[in-house]
C-alpha positions as a LaTeX table, in Angstrom:
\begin{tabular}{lrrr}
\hline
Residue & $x$ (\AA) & $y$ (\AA) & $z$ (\AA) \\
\hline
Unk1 & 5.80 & 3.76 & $-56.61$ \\
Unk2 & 8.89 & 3.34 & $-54.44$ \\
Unk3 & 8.46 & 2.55 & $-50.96$ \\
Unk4 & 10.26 & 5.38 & $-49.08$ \\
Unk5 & 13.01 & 3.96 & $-46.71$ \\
Unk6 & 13.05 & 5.32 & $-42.99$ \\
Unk7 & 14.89 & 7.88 & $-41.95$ \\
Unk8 & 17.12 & 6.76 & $-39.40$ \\
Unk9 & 19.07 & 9.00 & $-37.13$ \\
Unk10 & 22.73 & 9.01 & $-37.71$ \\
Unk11 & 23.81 & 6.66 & $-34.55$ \\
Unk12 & 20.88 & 4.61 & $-36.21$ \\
Unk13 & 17.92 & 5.01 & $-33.59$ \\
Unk14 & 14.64 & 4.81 & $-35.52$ \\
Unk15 & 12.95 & 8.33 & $-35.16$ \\
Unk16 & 9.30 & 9.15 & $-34.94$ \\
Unk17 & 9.02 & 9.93 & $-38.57$ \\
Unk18 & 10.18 & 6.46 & $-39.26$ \\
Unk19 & 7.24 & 4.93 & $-37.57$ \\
Unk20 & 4.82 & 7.35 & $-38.84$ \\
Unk21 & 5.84 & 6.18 & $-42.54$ \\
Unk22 & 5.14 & 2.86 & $-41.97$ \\
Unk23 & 1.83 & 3.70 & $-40.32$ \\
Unk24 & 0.92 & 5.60 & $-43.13$ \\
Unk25 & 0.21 & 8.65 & $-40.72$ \\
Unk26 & 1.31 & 11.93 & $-39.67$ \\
Unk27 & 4.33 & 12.07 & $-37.14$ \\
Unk28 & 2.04 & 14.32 & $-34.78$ \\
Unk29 & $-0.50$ & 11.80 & $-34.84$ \\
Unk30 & 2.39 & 9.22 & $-33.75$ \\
Unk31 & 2.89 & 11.45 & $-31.16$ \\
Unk32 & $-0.78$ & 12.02 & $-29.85$ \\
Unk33 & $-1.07$ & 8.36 & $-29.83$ \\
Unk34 & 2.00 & 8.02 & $-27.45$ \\
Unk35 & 1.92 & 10.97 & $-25.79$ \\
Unk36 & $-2.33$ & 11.36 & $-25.38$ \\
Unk37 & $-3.53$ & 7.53 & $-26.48$ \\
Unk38 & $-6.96$ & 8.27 & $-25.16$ \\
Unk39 & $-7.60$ & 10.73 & $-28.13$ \\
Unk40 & $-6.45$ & 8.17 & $-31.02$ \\
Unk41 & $-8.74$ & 5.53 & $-32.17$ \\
Unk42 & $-8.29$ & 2.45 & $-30.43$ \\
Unk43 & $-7.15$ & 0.13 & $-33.61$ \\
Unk44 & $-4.51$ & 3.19 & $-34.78$ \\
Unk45 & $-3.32$ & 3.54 & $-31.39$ \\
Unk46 & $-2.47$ & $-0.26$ & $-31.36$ \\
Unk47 & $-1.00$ & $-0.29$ & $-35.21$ \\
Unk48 & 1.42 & 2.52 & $-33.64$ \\
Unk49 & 1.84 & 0.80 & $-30.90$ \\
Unk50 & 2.56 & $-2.38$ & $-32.19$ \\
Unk51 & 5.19 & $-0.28$ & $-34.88$ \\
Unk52 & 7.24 & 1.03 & $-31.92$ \\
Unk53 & 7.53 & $-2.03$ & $-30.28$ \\
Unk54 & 8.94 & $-3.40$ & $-33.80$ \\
Unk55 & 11.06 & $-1.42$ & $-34.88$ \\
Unk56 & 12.75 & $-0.38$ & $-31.43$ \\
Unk57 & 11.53 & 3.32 & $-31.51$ \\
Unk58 & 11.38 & 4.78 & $-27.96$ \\
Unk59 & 10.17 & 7.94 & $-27.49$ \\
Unk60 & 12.35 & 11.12 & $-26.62$ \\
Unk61 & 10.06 & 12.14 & $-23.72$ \\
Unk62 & 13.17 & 15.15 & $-22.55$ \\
Unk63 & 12.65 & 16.60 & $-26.03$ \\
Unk64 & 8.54 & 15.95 & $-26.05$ \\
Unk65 & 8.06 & 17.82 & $-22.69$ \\
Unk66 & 10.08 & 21.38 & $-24.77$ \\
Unk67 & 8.22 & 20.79 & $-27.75$ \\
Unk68 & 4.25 & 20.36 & $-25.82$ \\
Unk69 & 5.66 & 21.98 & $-22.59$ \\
Unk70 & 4.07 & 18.84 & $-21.35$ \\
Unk71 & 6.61 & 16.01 & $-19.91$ \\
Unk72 & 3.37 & 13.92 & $-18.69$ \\
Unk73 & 5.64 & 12.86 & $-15.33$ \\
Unk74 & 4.42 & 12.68 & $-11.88$ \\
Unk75 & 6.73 & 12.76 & $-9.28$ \\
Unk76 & 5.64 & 10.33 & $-6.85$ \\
Unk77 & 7.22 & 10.39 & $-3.23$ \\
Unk78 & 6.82 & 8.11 & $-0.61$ \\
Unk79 & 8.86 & 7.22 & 2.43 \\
Unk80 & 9.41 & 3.16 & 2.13 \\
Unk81 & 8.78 & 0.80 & $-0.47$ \\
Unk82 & 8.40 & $-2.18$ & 2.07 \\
Unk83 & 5.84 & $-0.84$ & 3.70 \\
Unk84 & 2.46 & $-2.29$ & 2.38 \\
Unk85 & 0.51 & 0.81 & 3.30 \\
Unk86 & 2.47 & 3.20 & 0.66 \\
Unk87 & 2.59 & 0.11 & $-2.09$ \\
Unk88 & $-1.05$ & 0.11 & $-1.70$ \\
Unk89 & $-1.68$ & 4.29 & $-2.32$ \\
Unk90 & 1.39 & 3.79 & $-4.98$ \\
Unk91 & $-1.06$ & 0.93 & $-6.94$ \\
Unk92 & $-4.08$ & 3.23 & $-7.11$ \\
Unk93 & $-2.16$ & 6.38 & $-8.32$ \\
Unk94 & $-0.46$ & 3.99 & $-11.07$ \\
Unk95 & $-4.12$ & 2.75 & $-12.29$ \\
Unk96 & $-4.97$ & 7.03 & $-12.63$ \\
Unk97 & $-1.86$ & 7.38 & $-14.46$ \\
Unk98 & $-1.75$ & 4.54 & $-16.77$ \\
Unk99 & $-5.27$ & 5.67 & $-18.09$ \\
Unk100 & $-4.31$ & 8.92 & $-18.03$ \\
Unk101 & $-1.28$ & 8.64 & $-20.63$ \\
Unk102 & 0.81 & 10.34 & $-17.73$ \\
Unk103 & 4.09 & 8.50 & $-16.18$ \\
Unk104 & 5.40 & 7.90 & $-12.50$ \\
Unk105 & 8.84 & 9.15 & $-11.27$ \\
Unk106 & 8.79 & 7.32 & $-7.81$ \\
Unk107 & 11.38 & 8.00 & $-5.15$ \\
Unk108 & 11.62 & 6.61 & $-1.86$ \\
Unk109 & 12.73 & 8.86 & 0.84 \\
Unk110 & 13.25 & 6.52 & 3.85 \\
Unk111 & 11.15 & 9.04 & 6.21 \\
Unk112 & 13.94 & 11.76 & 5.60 \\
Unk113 & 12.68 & 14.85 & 5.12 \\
Unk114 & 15.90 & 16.08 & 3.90 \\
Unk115 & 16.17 & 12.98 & 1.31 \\
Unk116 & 12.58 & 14.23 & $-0.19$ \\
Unk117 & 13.85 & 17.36 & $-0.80$ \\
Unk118 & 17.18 & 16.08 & $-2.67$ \\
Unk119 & 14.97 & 13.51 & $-4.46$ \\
Unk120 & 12.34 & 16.49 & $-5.65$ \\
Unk121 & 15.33 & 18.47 & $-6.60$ \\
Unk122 & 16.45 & 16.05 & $-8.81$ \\
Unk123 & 13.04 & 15.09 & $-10.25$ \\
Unk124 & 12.60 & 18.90 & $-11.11$ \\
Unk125 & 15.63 & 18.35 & $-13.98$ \\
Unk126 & 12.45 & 15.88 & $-15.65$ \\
Unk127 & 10.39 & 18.78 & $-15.57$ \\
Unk128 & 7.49 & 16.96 & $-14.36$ \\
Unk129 & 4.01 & 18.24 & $-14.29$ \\
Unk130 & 3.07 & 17.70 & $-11.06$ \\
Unk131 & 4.34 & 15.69 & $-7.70$ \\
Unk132 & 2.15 & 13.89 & $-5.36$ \\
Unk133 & 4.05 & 13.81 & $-1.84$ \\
Unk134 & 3.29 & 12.00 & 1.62 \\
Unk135 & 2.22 & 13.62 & 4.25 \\
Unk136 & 1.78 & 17.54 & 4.66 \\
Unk137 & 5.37 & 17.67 & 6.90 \\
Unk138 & 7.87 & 19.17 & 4.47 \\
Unk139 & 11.12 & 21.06 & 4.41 \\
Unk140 & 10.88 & 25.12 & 3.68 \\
Unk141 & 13.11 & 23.41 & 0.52 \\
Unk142 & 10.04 & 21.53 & $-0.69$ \\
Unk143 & 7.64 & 24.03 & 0.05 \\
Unk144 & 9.91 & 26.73 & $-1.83$ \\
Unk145 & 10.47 & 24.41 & $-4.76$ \\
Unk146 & 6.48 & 23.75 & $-5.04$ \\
Unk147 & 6.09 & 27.70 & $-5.35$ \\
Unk148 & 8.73 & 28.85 & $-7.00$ \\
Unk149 & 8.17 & 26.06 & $-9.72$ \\
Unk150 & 4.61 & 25.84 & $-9.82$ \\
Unk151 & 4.61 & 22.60 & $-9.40$ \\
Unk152 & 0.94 & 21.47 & $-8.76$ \\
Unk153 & 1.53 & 19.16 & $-6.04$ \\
Unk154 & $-1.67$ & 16.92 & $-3.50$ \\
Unk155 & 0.07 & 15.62 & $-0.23$ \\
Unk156 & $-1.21$ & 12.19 & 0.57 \\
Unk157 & $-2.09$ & 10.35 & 4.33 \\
Unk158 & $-3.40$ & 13.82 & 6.36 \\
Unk159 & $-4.95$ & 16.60 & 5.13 \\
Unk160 & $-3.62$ & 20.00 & 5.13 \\
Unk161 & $-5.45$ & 23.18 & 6.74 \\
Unk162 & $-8.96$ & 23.83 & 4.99 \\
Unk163 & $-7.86$ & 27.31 & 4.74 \\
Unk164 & $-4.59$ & 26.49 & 2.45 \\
Unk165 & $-4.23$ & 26.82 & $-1.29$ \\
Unk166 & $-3.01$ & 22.83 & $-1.69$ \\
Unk167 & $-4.60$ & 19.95 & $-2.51$ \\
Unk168 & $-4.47$ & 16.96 & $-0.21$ \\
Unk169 & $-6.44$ & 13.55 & 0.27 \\
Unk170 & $-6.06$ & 11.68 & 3.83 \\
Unk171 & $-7.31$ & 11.37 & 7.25 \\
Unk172 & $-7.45$ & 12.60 & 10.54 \\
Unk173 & $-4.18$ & 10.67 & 12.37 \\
Unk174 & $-5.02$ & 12.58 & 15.52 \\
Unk175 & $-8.65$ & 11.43 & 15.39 \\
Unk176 & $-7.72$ & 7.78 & 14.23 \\
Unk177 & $-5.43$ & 7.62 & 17.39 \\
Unk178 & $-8.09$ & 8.77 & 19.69 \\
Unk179 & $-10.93$ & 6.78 & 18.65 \\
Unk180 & $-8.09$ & 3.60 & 18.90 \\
Unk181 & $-7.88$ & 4.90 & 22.63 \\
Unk182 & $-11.72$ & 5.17 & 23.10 \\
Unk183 & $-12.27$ & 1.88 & 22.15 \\
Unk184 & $-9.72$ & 0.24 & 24.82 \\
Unk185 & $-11.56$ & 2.72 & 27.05 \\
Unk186 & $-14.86$ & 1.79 & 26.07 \\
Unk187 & $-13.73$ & $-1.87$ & 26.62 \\
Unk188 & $-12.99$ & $-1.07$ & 30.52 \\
Unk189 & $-9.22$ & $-1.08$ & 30.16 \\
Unk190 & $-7.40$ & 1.28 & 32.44 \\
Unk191 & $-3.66$ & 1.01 & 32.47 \\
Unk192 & $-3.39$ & 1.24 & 28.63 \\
Unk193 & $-0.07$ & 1.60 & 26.93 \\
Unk194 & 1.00 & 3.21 & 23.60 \\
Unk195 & 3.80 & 1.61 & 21.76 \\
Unk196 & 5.35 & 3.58 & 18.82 \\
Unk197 & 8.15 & 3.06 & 16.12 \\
Unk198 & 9.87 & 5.00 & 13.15 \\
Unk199 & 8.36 & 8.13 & 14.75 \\
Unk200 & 7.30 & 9.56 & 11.85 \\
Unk201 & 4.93 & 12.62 & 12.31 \\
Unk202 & 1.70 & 10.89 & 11.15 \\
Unk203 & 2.95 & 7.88 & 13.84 \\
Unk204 & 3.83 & 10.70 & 16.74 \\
Unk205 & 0.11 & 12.05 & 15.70 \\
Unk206 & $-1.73$ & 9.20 & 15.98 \\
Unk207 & $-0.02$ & 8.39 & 19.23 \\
Unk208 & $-0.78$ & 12.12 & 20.62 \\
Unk209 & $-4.77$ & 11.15 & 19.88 \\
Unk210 & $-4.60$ & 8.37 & 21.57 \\
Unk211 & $-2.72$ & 9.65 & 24.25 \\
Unk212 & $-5.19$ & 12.69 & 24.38 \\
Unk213 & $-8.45$ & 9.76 & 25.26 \\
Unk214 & $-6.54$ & 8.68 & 27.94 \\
Unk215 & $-5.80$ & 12.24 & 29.49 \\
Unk216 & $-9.44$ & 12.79 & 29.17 \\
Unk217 & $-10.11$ & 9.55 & 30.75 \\
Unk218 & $-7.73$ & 11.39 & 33.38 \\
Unk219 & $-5.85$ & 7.24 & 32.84 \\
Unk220 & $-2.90$ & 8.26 & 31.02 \\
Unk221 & 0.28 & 7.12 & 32.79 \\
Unk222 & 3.39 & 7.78 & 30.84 \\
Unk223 & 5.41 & 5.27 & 32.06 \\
Unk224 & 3.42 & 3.11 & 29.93 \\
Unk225 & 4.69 & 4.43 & 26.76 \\
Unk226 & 7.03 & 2.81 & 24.68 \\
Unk227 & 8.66 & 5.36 & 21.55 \\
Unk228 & 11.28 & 4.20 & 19.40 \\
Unk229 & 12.84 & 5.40 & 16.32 \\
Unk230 & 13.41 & 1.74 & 15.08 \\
Unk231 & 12.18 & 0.35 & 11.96 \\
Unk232 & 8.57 & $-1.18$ & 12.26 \\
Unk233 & 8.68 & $-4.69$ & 12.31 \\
Unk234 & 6.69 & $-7.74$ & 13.33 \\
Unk235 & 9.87 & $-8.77$ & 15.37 \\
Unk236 & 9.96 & $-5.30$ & 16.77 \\
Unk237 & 6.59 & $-5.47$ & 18.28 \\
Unk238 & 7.00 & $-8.77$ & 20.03 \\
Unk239 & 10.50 & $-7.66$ & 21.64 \\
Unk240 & 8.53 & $-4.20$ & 22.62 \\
Unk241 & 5.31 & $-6.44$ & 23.69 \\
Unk242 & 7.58 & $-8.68$ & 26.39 \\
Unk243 & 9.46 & $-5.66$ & 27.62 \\
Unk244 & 6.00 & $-3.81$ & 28.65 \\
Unk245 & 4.92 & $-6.44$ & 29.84 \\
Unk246 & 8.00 & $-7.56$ & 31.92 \\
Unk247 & 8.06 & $-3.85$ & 33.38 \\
Unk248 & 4.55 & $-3.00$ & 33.92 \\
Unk249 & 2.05 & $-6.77$ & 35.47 \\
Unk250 & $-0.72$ & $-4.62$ & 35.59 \\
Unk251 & $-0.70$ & $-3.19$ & 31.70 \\
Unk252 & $-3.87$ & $-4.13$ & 30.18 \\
Unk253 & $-4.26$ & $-2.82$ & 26.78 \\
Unk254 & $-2.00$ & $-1.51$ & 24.36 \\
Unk255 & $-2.61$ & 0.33 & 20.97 \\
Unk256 & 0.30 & $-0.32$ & 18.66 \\
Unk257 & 0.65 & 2.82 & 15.90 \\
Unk258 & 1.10 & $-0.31$ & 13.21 \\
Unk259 & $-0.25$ & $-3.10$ & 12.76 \\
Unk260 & 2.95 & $-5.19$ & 11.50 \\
Unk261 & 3.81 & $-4.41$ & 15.23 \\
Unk262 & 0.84 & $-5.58$ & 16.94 \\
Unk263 & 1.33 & $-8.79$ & 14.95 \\
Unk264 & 4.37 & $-9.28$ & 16.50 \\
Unk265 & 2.68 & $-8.74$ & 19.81 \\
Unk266 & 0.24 & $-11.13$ & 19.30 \\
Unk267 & 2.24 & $-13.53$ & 18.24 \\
Unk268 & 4.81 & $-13.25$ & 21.42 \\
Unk269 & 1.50 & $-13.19$ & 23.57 \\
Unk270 & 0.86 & $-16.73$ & 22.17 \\
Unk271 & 4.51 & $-17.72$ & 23.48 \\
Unk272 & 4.53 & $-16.66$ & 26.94 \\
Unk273 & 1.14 & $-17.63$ & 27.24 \\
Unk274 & $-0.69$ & $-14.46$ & 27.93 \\
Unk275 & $-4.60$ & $-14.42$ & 27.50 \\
Unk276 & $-5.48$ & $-12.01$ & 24.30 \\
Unk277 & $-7.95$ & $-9.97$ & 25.11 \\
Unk278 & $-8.73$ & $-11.44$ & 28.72 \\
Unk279 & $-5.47$ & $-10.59$ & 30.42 \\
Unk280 & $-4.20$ & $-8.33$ & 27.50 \\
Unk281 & $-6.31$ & $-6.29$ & 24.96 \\
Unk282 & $-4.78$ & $-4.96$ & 21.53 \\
Unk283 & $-5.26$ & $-3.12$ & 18.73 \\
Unk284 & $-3.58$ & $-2.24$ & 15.67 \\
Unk285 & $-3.29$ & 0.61 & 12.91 \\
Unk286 & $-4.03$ & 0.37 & 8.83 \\
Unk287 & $-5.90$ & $-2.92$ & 9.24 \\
Unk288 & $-3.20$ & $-4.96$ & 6.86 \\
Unk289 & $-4.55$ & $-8.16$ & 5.13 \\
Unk290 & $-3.04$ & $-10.57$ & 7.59 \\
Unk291 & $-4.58$ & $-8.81$ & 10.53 \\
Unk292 & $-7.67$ & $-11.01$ & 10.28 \\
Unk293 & $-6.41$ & $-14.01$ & 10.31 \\
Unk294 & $-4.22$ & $-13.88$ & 13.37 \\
Unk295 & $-4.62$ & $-15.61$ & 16.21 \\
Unk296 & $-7.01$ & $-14.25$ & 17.75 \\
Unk297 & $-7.78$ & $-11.81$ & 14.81 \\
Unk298 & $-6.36$ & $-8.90$ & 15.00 \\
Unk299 & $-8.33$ & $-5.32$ & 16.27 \\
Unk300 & $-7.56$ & $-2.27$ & 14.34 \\
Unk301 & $-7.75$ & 1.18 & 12.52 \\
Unk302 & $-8.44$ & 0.17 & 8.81 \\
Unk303 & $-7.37$ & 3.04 & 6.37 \\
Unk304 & $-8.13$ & 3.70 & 2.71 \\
Unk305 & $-4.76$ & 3.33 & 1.60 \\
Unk306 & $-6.08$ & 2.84 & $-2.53$ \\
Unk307 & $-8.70$ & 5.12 & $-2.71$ \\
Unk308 & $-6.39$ & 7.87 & $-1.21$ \\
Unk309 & $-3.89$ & 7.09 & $-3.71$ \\
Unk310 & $-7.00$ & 7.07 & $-6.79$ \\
Unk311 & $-7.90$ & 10.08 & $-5.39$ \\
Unk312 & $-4.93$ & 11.94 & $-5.16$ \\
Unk313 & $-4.18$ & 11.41 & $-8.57$ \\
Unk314 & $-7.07$ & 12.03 & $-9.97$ \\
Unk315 & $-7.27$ & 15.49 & $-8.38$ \\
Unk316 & $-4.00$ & 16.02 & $-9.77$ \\
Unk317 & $-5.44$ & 15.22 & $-13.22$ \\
Unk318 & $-8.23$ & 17.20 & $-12.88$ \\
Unk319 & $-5.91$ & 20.33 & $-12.01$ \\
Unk320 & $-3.66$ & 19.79 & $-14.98$ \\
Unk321 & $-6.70$ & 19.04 & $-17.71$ \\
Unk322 & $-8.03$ & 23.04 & $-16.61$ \\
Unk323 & $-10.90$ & 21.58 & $-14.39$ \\
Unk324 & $-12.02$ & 23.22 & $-11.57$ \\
Unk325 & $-11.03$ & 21.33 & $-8.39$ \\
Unk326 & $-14.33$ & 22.06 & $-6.20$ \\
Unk327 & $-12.50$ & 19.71 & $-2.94$ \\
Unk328 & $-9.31$ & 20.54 & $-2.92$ \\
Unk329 & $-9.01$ & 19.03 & 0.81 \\
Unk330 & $-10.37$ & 15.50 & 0.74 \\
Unk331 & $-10.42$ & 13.35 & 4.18 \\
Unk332 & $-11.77$ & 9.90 & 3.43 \\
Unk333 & $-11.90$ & 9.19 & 6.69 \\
Unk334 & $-10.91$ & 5.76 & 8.22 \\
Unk335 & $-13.34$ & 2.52 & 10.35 \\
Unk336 & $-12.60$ & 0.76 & 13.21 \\
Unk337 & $-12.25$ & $-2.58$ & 13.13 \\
Unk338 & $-13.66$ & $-4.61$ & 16.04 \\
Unk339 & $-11.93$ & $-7.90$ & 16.26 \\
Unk340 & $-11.09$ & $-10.65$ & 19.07 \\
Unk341 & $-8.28$ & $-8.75$ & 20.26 \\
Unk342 & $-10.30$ & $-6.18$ & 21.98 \\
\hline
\end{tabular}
């Protein structure tokens, strides 16, 4: 008997049929196997696989997501790709989604509000089937296009409101900042300064907890504040780190809202010879890798950037498999990290 030739469409892209020929299965099972590989046996799944990657077939996920009503897209948005804390929750939403069959749409909105809601405007022409967002500080756009869409969405970092419909996996900022201030409290500091960049709202709340320690402490001066909207940077916090210090002898602590900036503060404190913690005490925010191995090592707020991003994701997989979602608010709290520094 013949072999039947493959069908080829007529600008000669090899169509789904085509494979599923030369598998010697159905096309629907072609599709489950690309579209839903966890419910294909392992070796067919590979034989398909292994066909596609052949014979150049790519799959037609616009025309998929009409015919299933299913795109299996995420929109992922997050407000800087250079920043290790988001590339961290970005790698443990992936791992979800890569198991999961589903895909990531990923758009970086450079802490603009307004350039999320353009980017999730776009997104929507993907018709994804759900979006997981940073932060719970959106415009009435975003919170329009999540309703009238439908869009299942879990906001990332913070937590929203027990009492609202969302999903959301994070922490306290306000608390982190406060137990940061605490500590320096705890410590016997008393003229303690809060240095802040990018401004972001999860930065501005973090600050405000700290901030709120030191009113209790009835120690808060705000002279001793430093709030810019530049870029965080380890160069950033060494320039900010001399100018405190240059303006204010008797400073004795400061809590830096990030740790790339404390680095830089440490670092400068090395140069101009300035005792860390005995003349100065610092701490950082997030905990980064490299903050244990500076010199001295390198007090701070560690935060569970992965496990927010597993857990975002797989609440958002649980919603769109029918499951009941018992937590819908999830705070995974955060640790302080007691180091030389402090």
């Amino acid at each position: 008997m013949p072999t039947r030739k493959p069908r080829s469409t007529r600008d000669g892209r090899v169509t789904m049929q085509d494979v599923a020929l030369r598998a010697g299965v159905s096309a629907i099972t072609v599709s489950r196997a690309l579209r839903s590989p966890e419910k294909v046996a392992p070796a067919l799944r590979a034989r398909i696989e292994h066909l596609c990657s052949e014979m150049g077939y790519v799959m037609n996920h616009a025309a998929s997501a009409l015919a299933s009503a299913r795109s299996r897209t995420i929109v992922v948005l997050i407000p800087s790709l250079s920043n290790v804390v988001f590339v961290d929750i970005i790698t443990g939403i992936k791992e979800v989604l890569d198991a999961s069959g589903y895909h990531m749409l990923l758009g970086v909105t450079g802490y603009s509000q307004d350039a999320e809601e353009t980017l999730l405007r776009t997104y929507m022409q993907h018709a994804p089937d759900g979006a997981i967002l940073t932060g719970v500080d959106h415009t009435d756009g975003v919170w329009e296009l999540l309703r009238s869409r439908r869009l299942p969405a879990v906001h990332t970092i913070e937590t929203l409101p027990a009492e609202d419909a969302g999903m959301s996996v994070g922490f306290s900022q306000f608390d982190s900042g406060y137990v940061a201030g605490r500590h320096l409290l705890e410590r016997g500091h008393r003229r303690i300064g809060i240095v802040c960049a990018q401004l972001d709202p999860r930065s501005l709340r973090r600050s405000e907890g700290c901030r709120h320690a030191l009113r209790e402490a009835g120690v808060y001066d705000p002279a001793l504040e430093i709030m810019t909207p530049q870029k965080s940077s380890i160069a950033l916090g060494a320039e900010l780190l001399e100018s405190l210090v240059a303006a204010h002898a008797d400073c004795d602590a400061v809590f830096f809202c990030n740790d790339d900036l404390a680095h830089g503060a440490v670092f400068r404190c090395a140069q101009l010879g300035i005792a860390v913690p005995g003349r100065l005490a610092i701490i950082g925010f997030h905990d980064l890798s490299g903050s244990a191995w500076t010199t001295p090592p390198l007090t701070s707020i560690a935060t569970p950037r992965y496990r927010i991003g597993v857990a975002a994701a797989d609440m958002l997989m649980r919603h769109l498999a029918g499951e009941p979602v018992a937590q819908r608010h999830v705070d995974l709290g955060f640790e302080l990290v007691h180091r030389a520094t402090s």
